[in-house]
XYZ file of C-alpha atoms in Angstrom:
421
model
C 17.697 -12.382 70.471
C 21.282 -13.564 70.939
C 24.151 -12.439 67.910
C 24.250 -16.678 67.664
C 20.518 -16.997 67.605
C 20.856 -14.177 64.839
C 23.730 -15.784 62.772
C 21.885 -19.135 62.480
C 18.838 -17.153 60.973
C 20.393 -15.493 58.992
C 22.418 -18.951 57.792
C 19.325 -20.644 57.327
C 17.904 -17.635 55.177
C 20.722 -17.591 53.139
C 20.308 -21.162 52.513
C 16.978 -21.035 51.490
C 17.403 -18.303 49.015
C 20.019 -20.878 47.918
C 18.054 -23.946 47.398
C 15.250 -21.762 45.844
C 17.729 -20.335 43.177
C 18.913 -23.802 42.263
C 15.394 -25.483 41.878
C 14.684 -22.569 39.527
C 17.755 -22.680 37.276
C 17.227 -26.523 37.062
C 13.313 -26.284 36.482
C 13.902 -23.413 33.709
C 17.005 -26.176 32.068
C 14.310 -28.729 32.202
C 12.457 -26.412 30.193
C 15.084 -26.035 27.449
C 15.177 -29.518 27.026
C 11.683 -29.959 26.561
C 11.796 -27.134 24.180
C 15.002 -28.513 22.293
C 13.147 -32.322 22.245
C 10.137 -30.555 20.570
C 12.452 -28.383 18.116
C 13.536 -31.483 16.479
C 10.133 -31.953 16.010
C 9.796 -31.005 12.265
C 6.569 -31.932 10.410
C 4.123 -29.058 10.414
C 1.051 -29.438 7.920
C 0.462 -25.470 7.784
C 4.254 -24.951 6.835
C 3.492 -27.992 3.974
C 0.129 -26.375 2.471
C 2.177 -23.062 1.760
C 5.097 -24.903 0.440
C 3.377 -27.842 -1.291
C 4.827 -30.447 -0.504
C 3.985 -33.457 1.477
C 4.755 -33.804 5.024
C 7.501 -36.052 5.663
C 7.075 -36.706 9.726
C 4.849 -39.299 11.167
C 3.106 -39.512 14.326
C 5.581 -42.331 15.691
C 8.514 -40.182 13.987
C 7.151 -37.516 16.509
C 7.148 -39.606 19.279
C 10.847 -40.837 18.403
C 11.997 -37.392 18.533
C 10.644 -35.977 21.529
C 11.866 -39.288 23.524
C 15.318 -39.094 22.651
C 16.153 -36.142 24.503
C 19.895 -36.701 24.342
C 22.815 -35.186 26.636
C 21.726 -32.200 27.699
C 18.473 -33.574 29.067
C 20.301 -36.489 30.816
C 22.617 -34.159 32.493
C 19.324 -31.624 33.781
C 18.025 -35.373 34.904
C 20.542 -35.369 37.259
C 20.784 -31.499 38.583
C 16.986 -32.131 39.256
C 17.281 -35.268 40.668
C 19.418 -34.065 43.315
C 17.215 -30.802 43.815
C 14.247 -33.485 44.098
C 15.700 -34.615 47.388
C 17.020 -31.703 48.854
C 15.198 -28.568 48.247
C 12.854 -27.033 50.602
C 11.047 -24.505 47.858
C 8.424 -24.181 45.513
C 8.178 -22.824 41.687
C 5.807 -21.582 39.496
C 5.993 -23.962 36.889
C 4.432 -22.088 33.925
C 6.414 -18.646 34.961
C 9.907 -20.567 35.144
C 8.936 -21.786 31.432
C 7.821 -18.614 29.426
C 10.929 -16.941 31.074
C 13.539 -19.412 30.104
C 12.262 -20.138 26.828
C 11.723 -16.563 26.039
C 15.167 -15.980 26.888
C 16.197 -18.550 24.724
C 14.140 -18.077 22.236
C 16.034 -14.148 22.134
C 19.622 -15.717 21.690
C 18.948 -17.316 18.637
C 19.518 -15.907 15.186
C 15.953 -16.321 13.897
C 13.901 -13.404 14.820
C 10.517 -14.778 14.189
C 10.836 -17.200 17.062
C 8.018 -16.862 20.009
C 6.849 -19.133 22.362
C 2.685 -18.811 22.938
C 1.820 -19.885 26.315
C -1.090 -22.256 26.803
C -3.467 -19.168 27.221
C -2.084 -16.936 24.530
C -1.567 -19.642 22.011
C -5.432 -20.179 22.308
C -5.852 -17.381 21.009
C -3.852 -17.698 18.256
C -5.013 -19.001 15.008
C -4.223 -18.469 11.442
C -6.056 -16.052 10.050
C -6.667 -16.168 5.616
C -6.707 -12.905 4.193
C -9.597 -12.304 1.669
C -11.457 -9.279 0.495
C -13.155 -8.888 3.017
C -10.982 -7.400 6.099
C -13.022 -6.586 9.872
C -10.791 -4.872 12.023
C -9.987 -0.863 12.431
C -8.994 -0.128 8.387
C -5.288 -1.348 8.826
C -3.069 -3.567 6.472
C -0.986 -5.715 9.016
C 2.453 -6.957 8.072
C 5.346 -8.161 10.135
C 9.055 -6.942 9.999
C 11.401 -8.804 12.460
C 8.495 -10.891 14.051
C 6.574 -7.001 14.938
C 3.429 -5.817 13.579
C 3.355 -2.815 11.767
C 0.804 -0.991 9.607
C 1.575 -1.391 6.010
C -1.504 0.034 4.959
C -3.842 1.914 5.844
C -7.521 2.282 4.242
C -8.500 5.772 3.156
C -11.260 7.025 5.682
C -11.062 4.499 7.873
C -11.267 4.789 11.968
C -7.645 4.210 12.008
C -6.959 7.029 9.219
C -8.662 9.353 10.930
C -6.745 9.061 14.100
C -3.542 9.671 12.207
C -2.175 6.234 11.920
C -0.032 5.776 9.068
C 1.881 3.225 7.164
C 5.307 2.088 8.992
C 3.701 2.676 12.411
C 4.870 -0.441 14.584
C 1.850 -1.903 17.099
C 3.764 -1.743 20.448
C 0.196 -2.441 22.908
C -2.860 -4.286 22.724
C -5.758 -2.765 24.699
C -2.565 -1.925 27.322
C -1.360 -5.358 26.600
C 2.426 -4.738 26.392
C 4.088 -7.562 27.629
C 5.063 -8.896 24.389
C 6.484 -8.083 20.697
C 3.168 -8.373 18.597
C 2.834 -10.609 15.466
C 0.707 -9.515 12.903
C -1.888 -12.537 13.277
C -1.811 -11.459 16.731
C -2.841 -8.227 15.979
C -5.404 -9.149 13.163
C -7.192 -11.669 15.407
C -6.986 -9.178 18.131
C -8.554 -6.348 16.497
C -11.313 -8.954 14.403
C -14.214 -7.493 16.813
C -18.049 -6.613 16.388
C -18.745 -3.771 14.437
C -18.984 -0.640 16.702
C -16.937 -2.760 19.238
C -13.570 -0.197 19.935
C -9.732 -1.357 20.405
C -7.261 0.687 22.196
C -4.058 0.428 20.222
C -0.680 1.880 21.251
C 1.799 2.825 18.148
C 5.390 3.458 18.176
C 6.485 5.651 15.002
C 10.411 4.719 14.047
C 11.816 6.872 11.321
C 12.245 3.404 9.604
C 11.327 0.182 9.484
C 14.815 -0.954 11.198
C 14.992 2.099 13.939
C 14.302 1.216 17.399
C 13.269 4.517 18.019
C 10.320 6.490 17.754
C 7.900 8.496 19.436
C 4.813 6.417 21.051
C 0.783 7.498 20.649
C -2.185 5.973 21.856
C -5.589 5.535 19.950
C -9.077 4.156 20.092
C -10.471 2.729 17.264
C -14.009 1.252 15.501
C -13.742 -1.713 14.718
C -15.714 -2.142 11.124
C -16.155 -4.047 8.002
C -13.656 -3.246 5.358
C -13.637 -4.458 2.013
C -10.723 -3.984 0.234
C -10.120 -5.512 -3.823
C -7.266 -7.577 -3.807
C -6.364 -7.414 -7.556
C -7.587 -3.341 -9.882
C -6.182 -2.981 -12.748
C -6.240 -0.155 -15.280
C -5.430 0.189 -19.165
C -3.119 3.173 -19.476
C -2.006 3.877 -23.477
C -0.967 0.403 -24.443
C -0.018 -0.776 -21.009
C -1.672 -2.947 -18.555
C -1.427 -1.891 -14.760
C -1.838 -4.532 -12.406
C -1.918 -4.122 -8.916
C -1.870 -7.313 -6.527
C -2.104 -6.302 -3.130
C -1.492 -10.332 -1.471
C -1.315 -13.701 -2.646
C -4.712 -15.262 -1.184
C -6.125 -18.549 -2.596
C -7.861 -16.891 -5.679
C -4.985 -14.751 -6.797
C -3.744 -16.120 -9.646
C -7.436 -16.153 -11.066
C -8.206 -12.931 -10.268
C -4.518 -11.719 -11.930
C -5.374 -14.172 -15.443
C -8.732 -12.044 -15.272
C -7.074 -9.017 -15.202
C -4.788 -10.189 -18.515
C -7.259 -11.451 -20.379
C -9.344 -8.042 -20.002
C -6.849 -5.817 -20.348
C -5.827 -7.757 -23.681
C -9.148 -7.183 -25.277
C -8.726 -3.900 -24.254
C -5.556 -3.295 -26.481
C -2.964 -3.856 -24.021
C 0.748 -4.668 -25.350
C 2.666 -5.021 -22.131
C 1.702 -5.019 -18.255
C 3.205 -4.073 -15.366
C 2.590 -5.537 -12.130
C 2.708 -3.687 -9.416
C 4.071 -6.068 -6.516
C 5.072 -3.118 -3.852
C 3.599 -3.505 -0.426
C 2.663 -6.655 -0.923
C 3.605 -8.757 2.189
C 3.356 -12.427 0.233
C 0.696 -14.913 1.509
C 0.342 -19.050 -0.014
C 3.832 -19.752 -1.726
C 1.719 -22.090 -4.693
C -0.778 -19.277 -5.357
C 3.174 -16.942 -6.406
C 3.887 -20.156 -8.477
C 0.710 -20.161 -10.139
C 1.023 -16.576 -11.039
C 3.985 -17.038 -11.975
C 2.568 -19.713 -14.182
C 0.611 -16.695 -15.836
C 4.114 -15.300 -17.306
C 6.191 -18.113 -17.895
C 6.269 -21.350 -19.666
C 8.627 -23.603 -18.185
C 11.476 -23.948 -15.596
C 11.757 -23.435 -11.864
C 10.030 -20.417 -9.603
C 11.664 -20.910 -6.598
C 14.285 -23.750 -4.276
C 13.375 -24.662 -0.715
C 15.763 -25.079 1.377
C 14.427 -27.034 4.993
C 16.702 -28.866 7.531
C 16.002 -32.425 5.864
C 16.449 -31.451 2.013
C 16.256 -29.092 -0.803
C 13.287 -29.180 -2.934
C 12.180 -26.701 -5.812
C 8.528 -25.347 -7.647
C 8.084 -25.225 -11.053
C 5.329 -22.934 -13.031
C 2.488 -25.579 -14.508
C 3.161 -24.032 -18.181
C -0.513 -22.202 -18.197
C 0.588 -19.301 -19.647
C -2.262 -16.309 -19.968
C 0.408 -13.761 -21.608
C 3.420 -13.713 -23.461
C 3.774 -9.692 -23.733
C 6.434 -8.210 -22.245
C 6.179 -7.271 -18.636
C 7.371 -4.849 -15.640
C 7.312 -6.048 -12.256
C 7.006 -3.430 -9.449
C 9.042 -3.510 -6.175
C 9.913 -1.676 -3.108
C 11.216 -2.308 0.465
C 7.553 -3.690 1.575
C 8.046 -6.725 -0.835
C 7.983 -9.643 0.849
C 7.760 -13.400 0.735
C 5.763 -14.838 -1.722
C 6.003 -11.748 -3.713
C 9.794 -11.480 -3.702
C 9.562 -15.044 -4.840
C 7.552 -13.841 -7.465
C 9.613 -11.147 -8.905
C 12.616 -12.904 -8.165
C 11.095 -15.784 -10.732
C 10.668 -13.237 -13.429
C 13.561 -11.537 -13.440
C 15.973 -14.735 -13.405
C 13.535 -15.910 -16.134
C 14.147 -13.198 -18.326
C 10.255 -12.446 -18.320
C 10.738 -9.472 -16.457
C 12.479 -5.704 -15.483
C 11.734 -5.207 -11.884
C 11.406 -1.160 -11.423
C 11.522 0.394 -7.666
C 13.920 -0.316 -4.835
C 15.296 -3.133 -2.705
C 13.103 -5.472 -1.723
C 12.487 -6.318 1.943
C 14.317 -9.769 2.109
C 11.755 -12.546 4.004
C 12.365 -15.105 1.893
C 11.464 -17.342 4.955
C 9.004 -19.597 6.046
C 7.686 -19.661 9.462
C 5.181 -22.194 11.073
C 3.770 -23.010 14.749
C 4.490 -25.829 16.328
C 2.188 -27.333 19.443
C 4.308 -28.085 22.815
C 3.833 -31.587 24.755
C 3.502 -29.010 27.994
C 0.933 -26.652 26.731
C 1.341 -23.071 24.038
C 3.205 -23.660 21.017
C 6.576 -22.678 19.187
C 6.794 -20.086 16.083
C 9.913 -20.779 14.355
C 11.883 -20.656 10.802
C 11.263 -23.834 9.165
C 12.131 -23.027 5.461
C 14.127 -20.420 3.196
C 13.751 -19.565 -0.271
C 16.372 -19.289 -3.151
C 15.937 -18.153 -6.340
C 15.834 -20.042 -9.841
C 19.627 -19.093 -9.913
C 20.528 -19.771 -6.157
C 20.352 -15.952 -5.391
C 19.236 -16.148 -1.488
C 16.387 -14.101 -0.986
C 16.208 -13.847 2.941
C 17.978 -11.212 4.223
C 18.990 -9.678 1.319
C 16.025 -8.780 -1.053
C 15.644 -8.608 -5.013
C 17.440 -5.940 -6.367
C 15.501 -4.273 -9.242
C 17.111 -3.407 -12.474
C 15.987 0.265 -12.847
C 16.373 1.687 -9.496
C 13.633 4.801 -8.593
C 12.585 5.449 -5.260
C 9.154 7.137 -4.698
C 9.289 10.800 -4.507
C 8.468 11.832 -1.587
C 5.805 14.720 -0.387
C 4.416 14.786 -4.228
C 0.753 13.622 -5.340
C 2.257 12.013 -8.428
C 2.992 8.239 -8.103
C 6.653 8.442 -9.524
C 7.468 4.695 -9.794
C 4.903 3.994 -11.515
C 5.118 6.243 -13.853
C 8.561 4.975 -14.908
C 7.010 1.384 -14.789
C 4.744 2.000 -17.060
C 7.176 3.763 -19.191
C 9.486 1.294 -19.325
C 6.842 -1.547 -19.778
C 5.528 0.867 -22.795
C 9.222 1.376 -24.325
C 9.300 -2.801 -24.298
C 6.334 -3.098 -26.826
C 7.803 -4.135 -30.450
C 6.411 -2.763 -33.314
């Protein structure tokens, strides 16, 4: 072959590569603007059952939104107009999408976003906690959009393999090619009894290190039940420990009251540490236990600012300790946040963990679905929760490497040293 003959090859190679770059980049900006038309796209009715209100979007509003596109779409019009005519390549449509919008999903400042593809948004369903808990004897929470093991249940397949609480799930069954959600993980490990899951872990020496040494296990996958809401008399004082806030929770925590009462309790303490949140009205309505009037919590969305108010069905008007630490979250930083700007409370631990946010999925005109931050909370004195915690007013962290349960020692101290003869 001639050096000309050569030349134009490699000319014509070149331009291919060319063209084929191009109709990419413009396919994956056509995919931005279907993702920004849908992101507009507001009304979600899961996001309005756990805030209580109604939803303000219509179908047609819908429809508005995701055909008025604006610039940046008209402007990708045009790039893949032009490619239309002139490129000689092919794309993988579906690939070109989960890799842009990933990618732009990553530069935002909301760290719960994910896009689902079709096939792994399938998959994905909400998933109600309630007693009764199949899976491998793991508490799931989420901490920057990860899973991690907040819990773990004492002599369960997953305790016996050494898993333990603050363990991050890093693989699926050798499924690692994505950051894991918790109802990922919960649905994923839901499985016949018997039936085993391979689960990779990745232990950080906290919950914001990076770091950490990976291990691999196989697991049983069992029924676990697990009480939501035990509660002990100790003295004079009322210990109440709410591990979520499912739909029964409030009646569960007014049973606990009223039985402790006739027991000869004078004070309580609640005991809100690891709890991850859960339904937004079921916080209210305990709150509702505790306090007679005034707000809970303000909601702050992109169209307006709306707040919750306790219903005035008080169970208890002795005086109360709430306990927190850096597992707090949501609904139950609400919670405690409620109290303590209510003057109904003295929150004893450390720092909460500061997800005072509200995150819902979203369905996609092209297939999968959106995860994204559609609400923050404030509390009843405009203190911003997300972020930044609830700061207790006795500060004790848990001692570590003892047997005795420090904090709540002092919590039910201090909830003691409240009573009034």
């Amino acid at each position: 072959m001639s050096m000309s003959v050569r030349h134009r090859k490699g000319h014509i190679d070149v331009k291919t590569r060319n063209a084929r770059i191009i109709k990419q980049l413009a396919l994956c900006m056509c995919a931005v603007a279907l993702f920004c038309a849908g992101f507009v796209v507001r009304g979600n009715h899961d996001l309005m059952s756990r805030l209580g209100i109604e939803e303000p979007e219509t179908k047609a509003a819908v429809q508005a939104a995701s055909a008025d596109s604006g610039e940046v779409a008209s402007r990708l019009n045009e790039v893949e107009g032009i490619l239309a005519k002139s490129s000689l390549d092919s794309y993988d449509t579906d690939a070109c999408t989960s890799a842009v919008l990933d990618s732009f999903l990553q530069s935002t400042n909301d760290t719960f976003t994910r896009y689902y593809s079709a096939d792994r948004y399938s998959t994905y369903v909400d998933v109600t906690a309630s007693e009764d808990y199949p899976g491998v004897g793991v508490f799931f929470s989420e901490y920057n959009g990860q899973a991690y093991a907040l819990d773990v249940f004492e002599g369960s397949s997953a305790s016996d393999a050494g898993v333990l609480p603050g363990d991050f799930v890093v693989a699926i069954d050798g499924d690692r090619s994505q950051e894991w959600t918790s109802t990922e993980v919960i649905n994923a490990v839901q499985r016949e009894a018997g039936s085993t899951v391979v689960i990779t872990w990745r232990r950080p020496t906290s919950l914001d290190a990076s770091g950490g040494d990976e291990f691999t296990t196989t697991l049983v996958c069992t029924d676990y039940t697990e009480p939501n809401v035990t509660a002990q008399l100790q003295n004079n004082v009322g210990y109440i420990k709410l591990r979520q806030f499912t739909q029964n929770a409030d009646s569960l925590v007014r049973q606990a009251i009223e039985e402790l009462s006739s027991q000869g309790a004078q004070s309580f303490v609640l005991d809100l540490r690891d709890n991850p949140g859960g339904y937004l009205n079921k916080a209210v309505d305990v709150a509702s236990l505790f306090v007679k009037s005034g707000v809970v919590v303000e909601i702050d969305t992109v169209d307006a600012q709306t707040t919750k108010q306790v219903s005035g069905n008080v169970a208890t008007d002795a005086p109360v300790v709430v306990l927190v630490n850096g597992n707090t979250a949501g609904s139950a930083e609400v919670l405690a946040a409620a109290l303590r700007d209510s003057n109904r409370a003295t929150l004893v631990g450390v720092n909460t963990m500061g997800r005072g946010s509200v995150q819902v999925t979203k369905p996609l005109s092209f297939g999968g679905a959106l995860r994204y931050t559609a609400a923050r909370y404030k509390s009843p004195s405009g203190y911003t929760i997300d972020g930044v915690g609830v700061s207790p007013d006795v500060v004790i962290s848990l001692r570590e490497g003892s047997s005795v349960d420090n904090q709540k020692e002092i919590a039910i101290e201090t909830a003691g040293s409240l009573v009034v003869d």
